[in-house]
Amino acid sequence: MRRLFLCLLLLGMSAQAWAWRCNGWIIEEGQTKFDVDQKCGDPQSGDRRTEWRLVTNFVPNCQTQFESIRMPDGHGGMRVVNQPRTFCVQVPVQSTVPVEVEEWYYSDAGHGNVPKLLRFENGRLVFIENLWGQRNMN
């Protein structure tokens, strides 16, 4: 029982939260900026920027080769037939893509007294961070 309590206590003290209760609504990863704004109102402040990220996709690269195979010709002899064989491998292809990042800050008492940073990428909430203990640090 003590271990369970200790684990829950440590989990609650982590810097990053998975969900947040705002004005009676649960705000969690995956929600849109519109949903969060409708439920929590305007943030105290915010920041917007574009980050460029390197992504890797795998595309098939196929080649056809011909093998010579000896087959019976139906008259007691043998004939040579060129049999096609296709070999495919997945080739990594890297590209740089833009990611629209917005960070919203909530710090007023109406939102639970613990200042929060909400990070959105391409319009979706990707994480919520508790900013407690990180104030006035330069």
Short mmCIF file of C-alpha atoms in Angstrom, two decimals:
data_model
loop_
_atom_site.label_atom_id
_atom_site.label_comp_id
_atom_site.label_asym_id
_atom_site.label_seq_id
_atom_site.Cartn_x
_atom_site.Cartn_y
_atom_site.Cartn_z
CA MET A 1 0.00 0.00 0.00
CA ARG A 2 2.87 2.37 0.82
CA ARG A 3 4.50 1.67 -2.55
CA LEU A 4 1.29 2.45 -4.40
CA PHE A 5 0.93 5.75 -2.52
CA LEU A 6 4.57 6.64 -3.19
CA CYS A 7 4.22 5.85 -6.92
CA LEU A 8 1.08 7.97 -7.19
CA LEU A 9 2.76 10.81 -5.30
CA LEU A 10 5.82 10.77 -7.58
CA LEU A 11 3.61 10.58 -10.66
CA GLY A 12 1.68 13.62 -9.48
CA MET A 13 4.89 15.59 -8.98
CA SER A 14 6.16 15.08 -12.52
CA ALA A 15 6.73 18.18 -14.63
CA GLN A 16 4.62 17.01 -17.52
CA ALA A 17 0.93 16.31 -17.11
CA TRP A 18 -1.10 14.07 -19.41
CA ALA A 19 -4.40 15.82 -18.69
CA TRP A 20 -5.60 18.99 -17.04
CA ARG A 21 -8.95 20.05 -15.61
CA CYS A 22 -9.93 23.51 -16.83
CA ASN A 23 -13.29 25.11 -15.97
CA GLY A 24 -14.69 21.64 -15.26
CA TRP A 25 -13.49 20.21 -18.59
CA ILE A 26 -10.73 17.66 -19.05
CA ILE A 27 -8.07 18.88 -21.45
CA GLU A 28 -5.77 16.19 -22.84
CA GLU A 29 -3.42 15.40 -25.70
CA GLY A 30 -4.96 15.28 -29.14
CA GLN A 31 -7.52 18.03 -28.65
CA THR A 32 -7.61 20.92 -31.10
CA LYS A 33 -6.76 24.54 -30.35
CA PHE A 34 -10.41 25.39 -30.99
CA ASP A 35 -11.62 22.86 -28.37
CA VAL A 36 -9.17 24.12 -25.74
CA ASP A 37 -10.03 27.76 -26.44
CA GLN A 38 -13.76 27.03 -26.16
CA LYS A 39 -13.33 25.24 -22.82
CA CYS A 40 -10.58 27.31 -21.16
CA GLY A 41 -10.83 30.71 -22.80
CA ASP A 42 -7.96 32.80 -24.04
CA PRO A 43 -4.51 32.03 -22.63
CA GLN A 44 -2.64 34.64 -20.64
CA SER A 45 0.02 34.74 -23.34
CA GLY A 46 1.22 32.71 -26.28
CA ASP A 47 3.92 32.14 -28.82
CA ARG A 48 3.77 30.93 -32.42
CA ARG A 49 6.55 29.71 -34.70
CA THR A 50 7.36 27.27 -37.48
CA GLU A 51 9.85 24.47 -36.79
CA TRP A 52 11.39 22.45 -39.59
CA ARG A 53 11.75 18.73 -38.88
CA LEU A 54 13.57 15.98 -40.67
CA VAL A 55 11.28 13.00 -41.30
CA THR A 56 12.12 9.63 -42.78
CA ASN A 57 9.68 7.69 -44.94
CA PHE A 58 10.33 4.31 -46.46
CA VAL A 59 9.46 3.77 -50.12
CA PRO A 60 9.72 0.56 -52.09
CA ASN A 61 12.54 0.25 -54.60
CA CYS A 62 11.90 -2.69 -56.92
CA GLN A 63 14.08 -4.23 -59.62
CA THR A 64 13.27 -7.01 -62.03
CA GLN A 65 15.95 -9.50 -62.99
CA PHE A 66 15.70 -12.38 -65.43
CA GLU A 67 16.91 -15.86 -64.57
CA SER A 68 17.55 -18.52 -67.16
CA ILE A 69 15.71 -21.71 -66.25
CA ARG A 70 15.92 -25.04 -68.07
CA MET A 71 12.50 -26.57 -68.63
CA PRO A 72 11.28 -29.62 -70.55
CA ASP A 73 10.08 -28.68 -74.04
CA GLY A 74 7.45 -31.47 -74.24
CA HIS A 75 9.37 -33.40 -76.90
CA GLY A 76 11.90 -35.08 -74.65
CA GLY A 77 14.36 -32.21 -74.81
CA MET A 78 15.06 -29.15 -72.70
CA ARG A 79 14.66 -25.48 -73.48
CA VAL A 80 15.93 -22.36 -71.74
CA VAL A 81 13.30 -19.89 -70.51
CA ASN A 82 14.01 -16.46 -69.11
CA GLN A 83 11.95 -16.20 -65.91
CA PRO A 84 11.45 -12.69 -64.44
CA ARG A 85 11.97 -12.19 -60.70
CA THR A 86 11.23 -8.97 -58.89
CA PHE A 87 13.11 -7.96 -55.76
CA CYS A 88 11.88 -5.10 -53.58
CA VAL A 89 13.56 -3.35 -50.68
CA GLN A 90 12.37 -0.45 -48.54
CA VAL A 91 14.61 2.58 -49.06
CA PRO A 92 14.66 5.44 -46.53
CA VAL A 93 13.89 8.84 -48.02
CA GLN A 94 14.38 11.91 -45.81
CA SER A 95 12.65 15.23 -46.22
CA THR A 96 12.18 18.38 -44.18
CA VAL A 97 8.62 19.35 -43.26
CA PRO A 98 7.22 22.43 -41.53
CA VAL A 99 5.50 22.03 -38.16
CA GLU A 100 3.36 24.90 -36.90
CA VAL A 101 4.02 25.20 -33.15
CA GLU A 102 1.93 27.26 -30.71
CA GLU A 103 2.56 27.47 -26.99
CA TRP A 104 -0.16 28.83 -24.73
CA TYR A 105 0.43 29.89 -21.12
CA TYR A 106 -2.29 29.80 -18.47
CA SER A 107 -1.41 31.07 -14.99
CA ASP A 108 -4.48 32.61 -13.36
CA ALA A 109 -6.19 31.20 -10.28
CA GLY A 110 -9.26 30.18 -12.28
CA HIS A 111 -7.29 27.38 -13.90
CA GLY A 112 -6.08 25.52 -10.82
CA ASN A 113 -3.38 27.87 -9.44
CA VAL A 114 -0.58 25.93 -11.16
CA PRO A 115 0.73 27.70 -14.26
CA LYS A 116 0.53 25.56 -17.38
CA LEU A 117 2.21 25.49 -20.76
CA LEU A 118 0.15 23.89 -23.52
CA ARG A 119 2.02 23.01 -26.71
CA PHE A 120 0.15 22.56 -29.98
CA GLU A 121 1.69 21.17 -33.15
CA ASN A 122 -0.23 21.61 -36.41
CA GLY A 123 -3.32 22.55 -34.41
CA ARG A 124 -3.32 19.57 -31.99
CA LEU A 125 -2.34 19.55 -28.32
CA VAL A 126 0.81 17.44 -27.91
CA PHE A 127 1.64 18.05 -24.25
CA ILE A 128 0.74 19.95 -21.11
CA GLU A 129 3.51 21.00 -18.75
CA ASN A 130 3.23 22.17 -15.16
CA LEU A 131 5.38 25.26 -14.74
CA TRP A 132 5.41 25.18 -10.97
CA GLY A 133 8.88 25.70 -9.57
CA GLN A 134 10.12 27.06 -12.86
CA ARG A 135 9.13 30.67 -12.23
CA ASN A 136 11.76 33.40 -11.81
CA MET A 137 14.53 31.16 -13.14
CA ASN A 138 17.02 32.89 -15.41
#
